[in-house]
Coordinates of C-alpha atoms in Angstrom, one line a residue:
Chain M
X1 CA 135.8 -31.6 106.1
X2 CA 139.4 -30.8 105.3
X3 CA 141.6 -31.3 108.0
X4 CA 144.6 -29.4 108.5
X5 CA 147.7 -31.6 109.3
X6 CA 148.7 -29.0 112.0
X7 CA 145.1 -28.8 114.0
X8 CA 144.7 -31.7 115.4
X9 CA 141.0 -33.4 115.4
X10 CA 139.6 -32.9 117.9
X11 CA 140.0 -29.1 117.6
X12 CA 138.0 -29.2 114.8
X13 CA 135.4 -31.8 116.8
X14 CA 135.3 -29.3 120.0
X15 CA 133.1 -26.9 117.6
X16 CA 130.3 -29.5 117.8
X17 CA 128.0 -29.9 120.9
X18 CA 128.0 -33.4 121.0
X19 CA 131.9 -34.1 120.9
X20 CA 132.3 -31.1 123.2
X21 CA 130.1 -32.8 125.6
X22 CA 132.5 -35.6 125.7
X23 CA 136.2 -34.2 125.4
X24 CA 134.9 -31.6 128.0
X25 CA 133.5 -34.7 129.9
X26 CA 137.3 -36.5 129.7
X27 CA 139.6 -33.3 130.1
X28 CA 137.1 -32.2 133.4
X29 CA 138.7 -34.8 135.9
X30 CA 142.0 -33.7 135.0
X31 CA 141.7 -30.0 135.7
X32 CA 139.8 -30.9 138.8
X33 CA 142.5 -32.8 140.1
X34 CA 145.2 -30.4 139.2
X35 CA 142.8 -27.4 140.4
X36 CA 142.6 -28.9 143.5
X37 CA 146.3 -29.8 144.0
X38 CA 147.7 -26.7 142.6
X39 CA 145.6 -24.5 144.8
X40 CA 146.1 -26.9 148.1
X41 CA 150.1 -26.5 147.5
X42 CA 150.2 -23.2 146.8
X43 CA 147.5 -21.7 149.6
X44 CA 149.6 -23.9 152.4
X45 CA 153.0 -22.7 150.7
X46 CA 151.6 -19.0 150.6
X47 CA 150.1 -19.1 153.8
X48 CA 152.3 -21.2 155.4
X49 CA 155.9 -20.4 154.0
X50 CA 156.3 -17.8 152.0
X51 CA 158.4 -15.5 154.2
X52 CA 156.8 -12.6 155.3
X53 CA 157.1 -8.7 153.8
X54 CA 159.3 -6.5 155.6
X55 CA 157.3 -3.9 155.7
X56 CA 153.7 -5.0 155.4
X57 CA 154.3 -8.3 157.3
X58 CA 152.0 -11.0 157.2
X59 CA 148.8 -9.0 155.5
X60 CA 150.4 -9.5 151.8
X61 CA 149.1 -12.6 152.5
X62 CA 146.2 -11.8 150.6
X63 CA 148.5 -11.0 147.4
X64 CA 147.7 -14.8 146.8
X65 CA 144.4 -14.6 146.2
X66 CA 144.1 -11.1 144.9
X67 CA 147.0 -11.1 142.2
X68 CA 145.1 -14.5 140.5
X69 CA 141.7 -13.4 140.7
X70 CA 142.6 -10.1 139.1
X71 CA 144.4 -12.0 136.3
X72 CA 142.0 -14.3 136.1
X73 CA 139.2 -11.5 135.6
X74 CA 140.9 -9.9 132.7
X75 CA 142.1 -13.4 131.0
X76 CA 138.3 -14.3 131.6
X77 CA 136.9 -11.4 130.0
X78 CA 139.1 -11.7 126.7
X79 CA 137.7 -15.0 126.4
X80 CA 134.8 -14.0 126.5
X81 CA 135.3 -11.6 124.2
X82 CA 136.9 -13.8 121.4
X83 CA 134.4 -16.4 121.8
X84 CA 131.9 -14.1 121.2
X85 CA 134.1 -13.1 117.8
X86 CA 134.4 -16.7 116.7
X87 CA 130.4 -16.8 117.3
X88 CA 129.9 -14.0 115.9
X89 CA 132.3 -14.9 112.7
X90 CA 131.6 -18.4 112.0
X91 CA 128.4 -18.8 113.6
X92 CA 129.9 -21.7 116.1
X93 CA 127.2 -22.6 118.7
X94 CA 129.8 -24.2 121.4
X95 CA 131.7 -20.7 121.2
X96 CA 127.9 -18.8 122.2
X97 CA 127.3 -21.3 125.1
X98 CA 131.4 -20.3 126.1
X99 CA 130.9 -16.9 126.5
X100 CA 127.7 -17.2 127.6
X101 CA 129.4 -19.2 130.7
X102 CA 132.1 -16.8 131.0
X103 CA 130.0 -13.9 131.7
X104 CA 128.9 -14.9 135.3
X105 CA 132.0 -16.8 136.4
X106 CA 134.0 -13.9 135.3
X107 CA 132.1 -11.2 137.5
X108 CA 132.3 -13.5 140.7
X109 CA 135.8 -13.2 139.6
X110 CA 135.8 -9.6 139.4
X111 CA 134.1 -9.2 143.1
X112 CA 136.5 -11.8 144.5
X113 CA 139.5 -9.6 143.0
X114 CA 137.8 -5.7 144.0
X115 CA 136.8 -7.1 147.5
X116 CA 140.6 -8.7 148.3
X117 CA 142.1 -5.4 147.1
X118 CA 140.0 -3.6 149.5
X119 CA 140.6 -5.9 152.4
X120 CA 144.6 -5.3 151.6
X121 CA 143.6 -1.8 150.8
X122 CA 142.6 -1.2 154.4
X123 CA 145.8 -2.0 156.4
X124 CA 148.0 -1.0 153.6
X125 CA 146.8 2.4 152.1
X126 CA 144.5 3.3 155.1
X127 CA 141.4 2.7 153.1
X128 CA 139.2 0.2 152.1
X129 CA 138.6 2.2 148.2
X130 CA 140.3 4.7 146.4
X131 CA 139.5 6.4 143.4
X132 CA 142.7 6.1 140.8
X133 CA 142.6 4.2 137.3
X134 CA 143.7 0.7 138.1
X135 CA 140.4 0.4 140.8
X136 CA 138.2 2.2 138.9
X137 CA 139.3 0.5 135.2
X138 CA 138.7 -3.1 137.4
X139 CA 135.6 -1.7 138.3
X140 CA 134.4 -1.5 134.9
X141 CA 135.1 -4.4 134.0
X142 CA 132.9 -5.6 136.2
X143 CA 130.0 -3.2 135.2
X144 CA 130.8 -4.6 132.0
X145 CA 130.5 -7.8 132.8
X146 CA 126.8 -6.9 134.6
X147 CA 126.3 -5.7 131.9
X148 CA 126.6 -8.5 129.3
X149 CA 124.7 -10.7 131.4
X150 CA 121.4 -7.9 132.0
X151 CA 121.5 -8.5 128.1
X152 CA 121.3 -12.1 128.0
X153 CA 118.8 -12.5 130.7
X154 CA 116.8 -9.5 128.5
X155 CA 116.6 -11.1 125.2
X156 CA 114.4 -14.8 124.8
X157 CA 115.8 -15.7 121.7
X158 CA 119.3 -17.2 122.2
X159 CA 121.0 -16.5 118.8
X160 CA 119.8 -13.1 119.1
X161 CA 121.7 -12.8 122.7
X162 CA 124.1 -14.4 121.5
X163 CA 124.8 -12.1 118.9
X164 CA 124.3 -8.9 120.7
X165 CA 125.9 -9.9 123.9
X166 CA 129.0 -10.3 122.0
X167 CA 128.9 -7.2 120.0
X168 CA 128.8 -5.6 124.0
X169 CA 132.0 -7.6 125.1
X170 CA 133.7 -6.9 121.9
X171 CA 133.3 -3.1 122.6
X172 CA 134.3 -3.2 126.1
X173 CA 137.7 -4.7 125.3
X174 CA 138.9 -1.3 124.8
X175 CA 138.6 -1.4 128.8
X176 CA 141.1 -4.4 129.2
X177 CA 144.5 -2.2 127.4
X178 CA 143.6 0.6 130.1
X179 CA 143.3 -2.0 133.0
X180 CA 146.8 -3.1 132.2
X181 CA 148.6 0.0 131.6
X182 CA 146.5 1.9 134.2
X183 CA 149.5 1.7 136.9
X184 CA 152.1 2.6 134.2
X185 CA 150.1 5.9 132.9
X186 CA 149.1 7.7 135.9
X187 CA 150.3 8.0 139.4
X188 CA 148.8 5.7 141.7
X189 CA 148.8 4.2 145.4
X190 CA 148.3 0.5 143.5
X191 CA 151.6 -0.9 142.7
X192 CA 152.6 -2.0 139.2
X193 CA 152.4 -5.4 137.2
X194 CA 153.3 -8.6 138.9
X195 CA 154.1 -10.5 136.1
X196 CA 156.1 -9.8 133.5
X197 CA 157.4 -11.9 130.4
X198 CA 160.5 -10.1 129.9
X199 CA 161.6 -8.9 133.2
X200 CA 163.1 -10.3 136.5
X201 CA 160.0 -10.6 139.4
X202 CA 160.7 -7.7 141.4
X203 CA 160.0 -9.9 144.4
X204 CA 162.6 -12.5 146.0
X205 CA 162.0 -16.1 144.3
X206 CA 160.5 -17.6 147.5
X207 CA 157.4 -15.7 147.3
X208 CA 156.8 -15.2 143.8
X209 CA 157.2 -19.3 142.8
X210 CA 154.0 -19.9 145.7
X211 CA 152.1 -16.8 143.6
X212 CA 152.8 -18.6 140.7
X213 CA 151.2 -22.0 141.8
X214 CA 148.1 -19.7 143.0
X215 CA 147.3 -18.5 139.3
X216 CA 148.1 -21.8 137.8
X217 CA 145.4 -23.2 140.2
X218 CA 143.2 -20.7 140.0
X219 CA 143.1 -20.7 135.6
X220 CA 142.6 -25.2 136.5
X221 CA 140.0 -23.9 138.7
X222 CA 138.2 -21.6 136.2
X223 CA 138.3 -24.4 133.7
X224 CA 136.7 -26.4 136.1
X225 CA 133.8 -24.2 136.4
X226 CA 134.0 -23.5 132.9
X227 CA 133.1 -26.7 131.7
X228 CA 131.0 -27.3 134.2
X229 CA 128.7 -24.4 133.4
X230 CA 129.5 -25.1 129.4
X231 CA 128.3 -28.7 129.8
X232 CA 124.8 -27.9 131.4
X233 CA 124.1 -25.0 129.2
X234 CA 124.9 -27.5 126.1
X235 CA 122.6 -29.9 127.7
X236 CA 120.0 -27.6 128.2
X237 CA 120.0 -25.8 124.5
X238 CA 120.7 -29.5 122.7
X239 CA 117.8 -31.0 125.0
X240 CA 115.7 -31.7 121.7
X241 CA 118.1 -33.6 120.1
X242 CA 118.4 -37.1 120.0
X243 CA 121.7 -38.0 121.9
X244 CA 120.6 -35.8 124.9
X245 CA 117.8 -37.7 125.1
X246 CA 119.8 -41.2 124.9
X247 CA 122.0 -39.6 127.7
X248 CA 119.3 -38.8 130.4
X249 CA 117.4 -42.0 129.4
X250 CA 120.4 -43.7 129.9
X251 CA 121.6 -42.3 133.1
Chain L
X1 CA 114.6 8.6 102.4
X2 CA 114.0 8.0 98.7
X3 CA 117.8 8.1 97.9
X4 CA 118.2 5.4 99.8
X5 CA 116.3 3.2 97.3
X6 CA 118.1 4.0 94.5
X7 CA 121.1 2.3 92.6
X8 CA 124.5 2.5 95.0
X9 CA 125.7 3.9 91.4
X10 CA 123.9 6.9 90.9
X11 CA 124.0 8.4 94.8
X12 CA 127.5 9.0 96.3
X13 CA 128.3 8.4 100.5
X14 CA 128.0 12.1 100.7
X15 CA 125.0 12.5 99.4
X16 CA 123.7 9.1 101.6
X17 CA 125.5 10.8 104.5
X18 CA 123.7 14.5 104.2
X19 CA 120.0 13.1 102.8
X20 CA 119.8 10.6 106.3
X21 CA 121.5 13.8 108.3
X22 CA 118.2 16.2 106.4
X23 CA 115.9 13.7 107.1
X24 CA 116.7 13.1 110.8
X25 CA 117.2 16.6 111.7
X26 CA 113.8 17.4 110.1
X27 CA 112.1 14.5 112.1
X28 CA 113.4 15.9 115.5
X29 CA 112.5 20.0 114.4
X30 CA 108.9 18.3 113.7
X31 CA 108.5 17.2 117.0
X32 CA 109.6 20.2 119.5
X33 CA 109.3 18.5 122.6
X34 CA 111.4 15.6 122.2
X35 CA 113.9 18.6 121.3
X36 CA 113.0 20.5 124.3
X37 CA 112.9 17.7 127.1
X38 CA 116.4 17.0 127.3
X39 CA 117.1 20.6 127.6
X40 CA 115.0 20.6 130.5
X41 CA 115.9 17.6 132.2
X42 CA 119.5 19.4 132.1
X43 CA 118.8 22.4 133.6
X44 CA 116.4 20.5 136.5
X45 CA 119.2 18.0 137.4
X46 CA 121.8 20.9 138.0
X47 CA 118.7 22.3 140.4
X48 CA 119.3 19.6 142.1
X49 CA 121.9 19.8 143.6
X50 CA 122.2 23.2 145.3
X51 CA 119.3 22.0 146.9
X52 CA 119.6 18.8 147.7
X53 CA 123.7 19.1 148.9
X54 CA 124.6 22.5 149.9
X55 CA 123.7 26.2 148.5
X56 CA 127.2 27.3 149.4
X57 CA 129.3 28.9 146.4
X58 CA 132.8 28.0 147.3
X59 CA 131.4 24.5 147.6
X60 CA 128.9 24.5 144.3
X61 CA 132.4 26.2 142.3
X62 CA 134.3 23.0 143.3
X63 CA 131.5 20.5 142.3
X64 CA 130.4 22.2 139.4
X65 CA 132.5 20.4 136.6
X66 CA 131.0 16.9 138.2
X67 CA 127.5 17.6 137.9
X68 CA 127.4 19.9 134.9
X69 CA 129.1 16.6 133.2
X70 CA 127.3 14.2 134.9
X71 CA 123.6 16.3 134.1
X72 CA 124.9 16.1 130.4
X73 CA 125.7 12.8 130.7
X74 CA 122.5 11.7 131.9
X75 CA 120.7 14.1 129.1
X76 CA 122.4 12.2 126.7
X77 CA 121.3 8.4 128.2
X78 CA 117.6 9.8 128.2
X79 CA 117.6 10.4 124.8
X80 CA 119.6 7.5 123.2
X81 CA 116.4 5.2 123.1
X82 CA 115.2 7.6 120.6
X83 CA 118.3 7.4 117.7
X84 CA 116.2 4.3 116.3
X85 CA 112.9 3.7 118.2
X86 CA 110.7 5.5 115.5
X87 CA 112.3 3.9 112.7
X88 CA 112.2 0.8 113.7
X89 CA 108.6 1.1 114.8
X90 CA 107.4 1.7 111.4
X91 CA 110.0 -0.4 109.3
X92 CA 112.2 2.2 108.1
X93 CA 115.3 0.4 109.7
X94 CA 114.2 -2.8 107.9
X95 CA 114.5 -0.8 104.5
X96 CA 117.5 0.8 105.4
X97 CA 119.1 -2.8 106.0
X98 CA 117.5 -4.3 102.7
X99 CA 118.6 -1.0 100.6
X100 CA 122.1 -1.6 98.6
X101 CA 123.5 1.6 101.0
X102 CA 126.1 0.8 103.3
X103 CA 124.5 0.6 106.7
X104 CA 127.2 2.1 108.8
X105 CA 127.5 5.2 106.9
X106 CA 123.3 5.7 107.5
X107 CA 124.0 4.8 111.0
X108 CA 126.8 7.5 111.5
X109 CA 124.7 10.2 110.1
X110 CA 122.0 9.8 112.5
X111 CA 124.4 9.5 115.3
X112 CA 125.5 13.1 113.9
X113 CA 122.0 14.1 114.0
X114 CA 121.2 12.7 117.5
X115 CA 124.3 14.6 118.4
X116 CA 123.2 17.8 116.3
X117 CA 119.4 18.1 118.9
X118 CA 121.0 17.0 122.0
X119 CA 124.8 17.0 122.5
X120 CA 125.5 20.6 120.9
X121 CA 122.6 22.4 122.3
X122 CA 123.6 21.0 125.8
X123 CA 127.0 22.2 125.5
X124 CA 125.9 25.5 124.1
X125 CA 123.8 26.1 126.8
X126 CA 126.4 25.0 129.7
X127 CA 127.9 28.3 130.1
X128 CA 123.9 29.0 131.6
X129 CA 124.4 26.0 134.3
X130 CA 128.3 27.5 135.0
X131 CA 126.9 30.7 136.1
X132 CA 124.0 28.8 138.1
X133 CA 126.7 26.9 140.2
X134 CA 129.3 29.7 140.3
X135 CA 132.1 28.6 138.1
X136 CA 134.5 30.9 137.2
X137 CA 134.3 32.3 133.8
X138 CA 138.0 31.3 132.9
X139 CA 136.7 28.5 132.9
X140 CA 133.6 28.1 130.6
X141 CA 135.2 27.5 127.4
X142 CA 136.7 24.4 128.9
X143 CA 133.3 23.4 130.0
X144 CA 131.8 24.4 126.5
X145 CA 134.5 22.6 124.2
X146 CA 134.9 19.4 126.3
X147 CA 131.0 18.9 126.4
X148 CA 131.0 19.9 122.4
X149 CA 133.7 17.3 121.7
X150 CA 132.6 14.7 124.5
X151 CA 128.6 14.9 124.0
X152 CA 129.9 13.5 120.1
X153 CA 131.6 10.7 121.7
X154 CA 128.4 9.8 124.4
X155 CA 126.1 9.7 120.9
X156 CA 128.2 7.5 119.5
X157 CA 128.8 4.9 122.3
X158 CA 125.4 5.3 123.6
X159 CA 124.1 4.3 120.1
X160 CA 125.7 1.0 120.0
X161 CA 123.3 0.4 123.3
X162 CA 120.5 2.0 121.7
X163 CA 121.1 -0.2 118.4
X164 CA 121.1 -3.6 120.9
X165 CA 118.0 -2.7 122.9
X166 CA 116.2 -1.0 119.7
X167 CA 114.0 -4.8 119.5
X168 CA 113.2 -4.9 122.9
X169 CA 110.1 -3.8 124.5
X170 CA 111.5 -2.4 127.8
X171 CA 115.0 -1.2 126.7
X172 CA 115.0 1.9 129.2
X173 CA 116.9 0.2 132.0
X174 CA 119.2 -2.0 130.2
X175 CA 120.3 0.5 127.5
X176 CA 121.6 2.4 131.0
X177 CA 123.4 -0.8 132.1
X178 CA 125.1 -1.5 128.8
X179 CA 126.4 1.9 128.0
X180 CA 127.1 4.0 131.1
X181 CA 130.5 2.1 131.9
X182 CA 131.7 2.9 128.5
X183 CA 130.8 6.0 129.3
X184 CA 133.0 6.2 132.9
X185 CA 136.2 7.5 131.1
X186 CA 134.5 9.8 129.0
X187 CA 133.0 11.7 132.2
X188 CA 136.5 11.4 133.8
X189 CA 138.4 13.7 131.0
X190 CA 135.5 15.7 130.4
X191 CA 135.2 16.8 134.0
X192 CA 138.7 16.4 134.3
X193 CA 139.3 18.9 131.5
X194 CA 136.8 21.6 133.3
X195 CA 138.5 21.0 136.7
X196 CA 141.8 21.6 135.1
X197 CA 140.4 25.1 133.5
X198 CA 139.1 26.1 137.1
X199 CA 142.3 25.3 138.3
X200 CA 143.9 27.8 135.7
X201 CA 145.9 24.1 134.5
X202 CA 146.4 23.5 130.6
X203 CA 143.6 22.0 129.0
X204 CA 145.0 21.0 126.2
X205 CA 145.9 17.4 127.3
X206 CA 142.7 16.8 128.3
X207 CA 141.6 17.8 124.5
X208 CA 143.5 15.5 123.1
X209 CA 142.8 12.4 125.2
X210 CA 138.9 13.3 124.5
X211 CA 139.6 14.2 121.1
X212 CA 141.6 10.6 120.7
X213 CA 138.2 8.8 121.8
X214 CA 136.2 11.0 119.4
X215 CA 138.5 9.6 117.0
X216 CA 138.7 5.8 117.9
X217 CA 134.6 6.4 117.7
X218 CA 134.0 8.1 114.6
X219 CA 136.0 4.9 113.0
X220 CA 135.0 1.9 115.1
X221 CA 131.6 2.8 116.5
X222 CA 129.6 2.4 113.4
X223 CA 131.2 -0.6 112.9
X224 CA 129.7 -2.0 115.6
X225 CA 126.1 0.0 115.3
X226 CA 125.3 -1.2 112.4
X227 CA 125.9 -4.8 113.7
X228 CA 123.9 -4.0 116.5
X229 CA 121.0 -2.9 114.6
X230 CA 121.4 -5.7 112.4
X231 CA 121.2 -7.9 115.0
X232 CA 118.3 -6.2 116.4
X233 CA 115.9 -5.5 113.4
X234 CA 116.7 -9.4 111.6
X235 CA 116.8 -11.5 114.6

């Protein structure tokens, strides 16, 4: 294999179930650490310190853990999506099982950030749902999501799934520009981006750095769960081979 | 079919194009009913809903964009499974895939045909449903030219779903689940588009945000049909 001097090793080695087994195995107790820390600090800082909005008061609370999951349910769904690609492309295996693990984490995801924005919805707007583009695009997502996963549990053959179910995500991408611009091209009650690269936060420093700690934990937190799920569904699609077996006998 | 056997030399894309478009047409004029059904099925779910909601005409006028949209819509769905059931059935999509002719170009043309025996004569009959629901005359061409160009985009979405479920047995559920949410914003300018022409509104916005789909379709969708039914028909 020619190895690149700019891509390290073990990039190369992550495409192979075996190694990812093990560097997934070493990096695991990191991000569990740091998932855990980042999301202890910033709940008791959000909840805790952050000053309160002047006009909404103490319910923006909830801004904590419905800005990450939203974030987290798009960046979740374009991994999918591009895992699928490289599966689809280069006929990787570890990139199948990784979308394959994205799809259900990713609509828990999706529910956690649609049923947050309707519990802010209700004290804020006056209602628990409204119809405009940035709840309805979300809402998609999720659909979409349902739907990629009613396709792998309808097809047996794995490679087949595989295959399809990433032809589906690659599709619904188109969904994930409209999500993000939906606040920008039409008038709606949601308010507009949180984050922003290029621009100031349009919120004072002392509640945006706790927000900030929130979707740092919560991406730690979906790695977690990531590799958790990648590692049992490598397990269970390797389970012929001969170094799962050496694993289990050994345990 | 038999140009499709032939040397990629001696038979041009337009040719391809117009033989697969003949031969699918003919195929669905053989068979009436599959023609027919989701005519019916059209005109039976707009029934429904004076009866089932309210028989009132100031209240039918205001739903009426919804449900004429959402009765093609559902038309549509019924008859997705059927773009490439038969011929994979009896092995024509297997020859289609082993022929030297670009897939995606055969896969467009049926979508065209699909399109041709369900999408255009839904939208031409519309104007029939409008009256039944008592919307305003002003504004049935809306209704007729945002099903016309909206029906094309549904064929052409709802085929990637038919191309992914065309190996299953039971595809009839799932073909829903994978393609209605693609097919959310279509309904929302279509219907939007009608509302807008009851309203007395421009329409043409609405046009050209359907007409921009149709577009992004015609050039991406057969992309990813003809992956799909690859996928499907060789495992």
């Amino acid at each position: 294999m020619a190895v690149s001097k700019w891509i390290p090793r073990w990039f190369y080695q992550l495409a192979s179930p075996r190694w990812c087994y093990d560097i997934t195995g070493k990096l695991l107790p990191v991000f569990l650490v740091a998932a855990a820390l980042l999301l202890l600090v910033g709940l008791v800082w959000a909840l805790a310190f952050a000053p309160p909005d002047y006009q909404q008061g103490n319910s923006f609370r909830i801004m904590y853990i419905h800005v990450p999951s939203a974030i987290l349910a798009q960046s979740c769904y374009m991994l999918m999506a591009v895992a699928g690609a490289v599966g689809l492309i280069w006929k990787i295996k570890v990139a199948d099982m990784v979308a394959f693990a994205c799809a259900p984490i990713g609509a828990s995801i999706a529910v956690m950030a649609l049923a947050t924005g309707a519990i802010w919805g209700k004290p804020t707007w006056g209602s628990w749902w409204v119809w405009d583009a940035r709840l309805t695009s979300m809402l998609i997502l999720l659909f979409l999501y349902l739907g990629v996963m009613a396709l792998y549990a309808a097809m047996d053959n794995e490679t087949m799934a595989a295959k399809a179910a990433s032809v589906l995500s690659l599709v619904g991408l188109v969904n994930i520009p409209i999500i993000k611009y939906s606040v920008e091209w039409w008038n709606t009650l949601h308010q507009p981006a949180t984050f922003s690269l290029t621009e100031k936060p349009s919120m004072p420093i002392e509640m945006w750095l706790p927000l900030l700690v929130m979707v740092l934990g919560f991406y730690c937190f979906f790695a977690v769960s990531l590799m958790l799920r990648l590692r049992n569904e490598i397990i269970r699609r390797e389970r012929r081979s001969g170094w799962v077996r050496e694993l289990i006998t050994s345990r | 079919m038999a140009e499709l056997c032939t040397n990629p030399s001696e038979i041009s894309l337009g040719k391809l194009f117009s033989a697969v478009l003949k031969r699918d047409l003919l195929l669905s004029f053989r068979r009436k009913s599959d023609l027919v059904n989701p005519l019916i099925f059209f005109l039976m779910v707009a029934t429904l809903f004076p009866l089932g909601v309210s028989p009132e005409p100031d209240f039918l006028a205001d739903v009426a964009p919804g449900v004429v949209w959402v009765a093609a819509l559902l038309a549509t769905l019924l008859s997705l499974d059927g773009i490439f059931r038969s011929d994979y059935d009896d092995g024509t999509l297997e020859q289609v895939i082993l022929s030297p002719q670009p897939l995606m170009v055969v896969c467009l043309a049926k979508v065209i045909a699909h399109w041709m025996t369900t999408g255009l004569p839904l939208a031409l009959m519309s104007p029939l449903l409008g009256v039944m629901l008592f919307l305003p005359a002003s504004a049935m061409f809306g209704l007729v030219t945002s099903l016309l160009i909206g029906t094309l985009v549904l064929s052409l979405v709802g085929a990637i779903g038919a191309g992914l479920t065309v190996g299953l047995k039971r595809g009839g559920v799932l073909i829903s689940l994978l393609v209605l949410p693609l097919y959310i914003p279509v309904l929302i300018f279509g219907s939007g588009a009608v509302q807008a022409a009851v309203a007395g509104l421009p329409l043409t916005g609405y046009l050209a945000l359907l007409g921009a789909m149709l577009a992004l379709g015609m050039v991406l969708a057969p992309l990813a049909i003809s992956a799909a039914v690859r996928i499907s028909v060789s495992g």
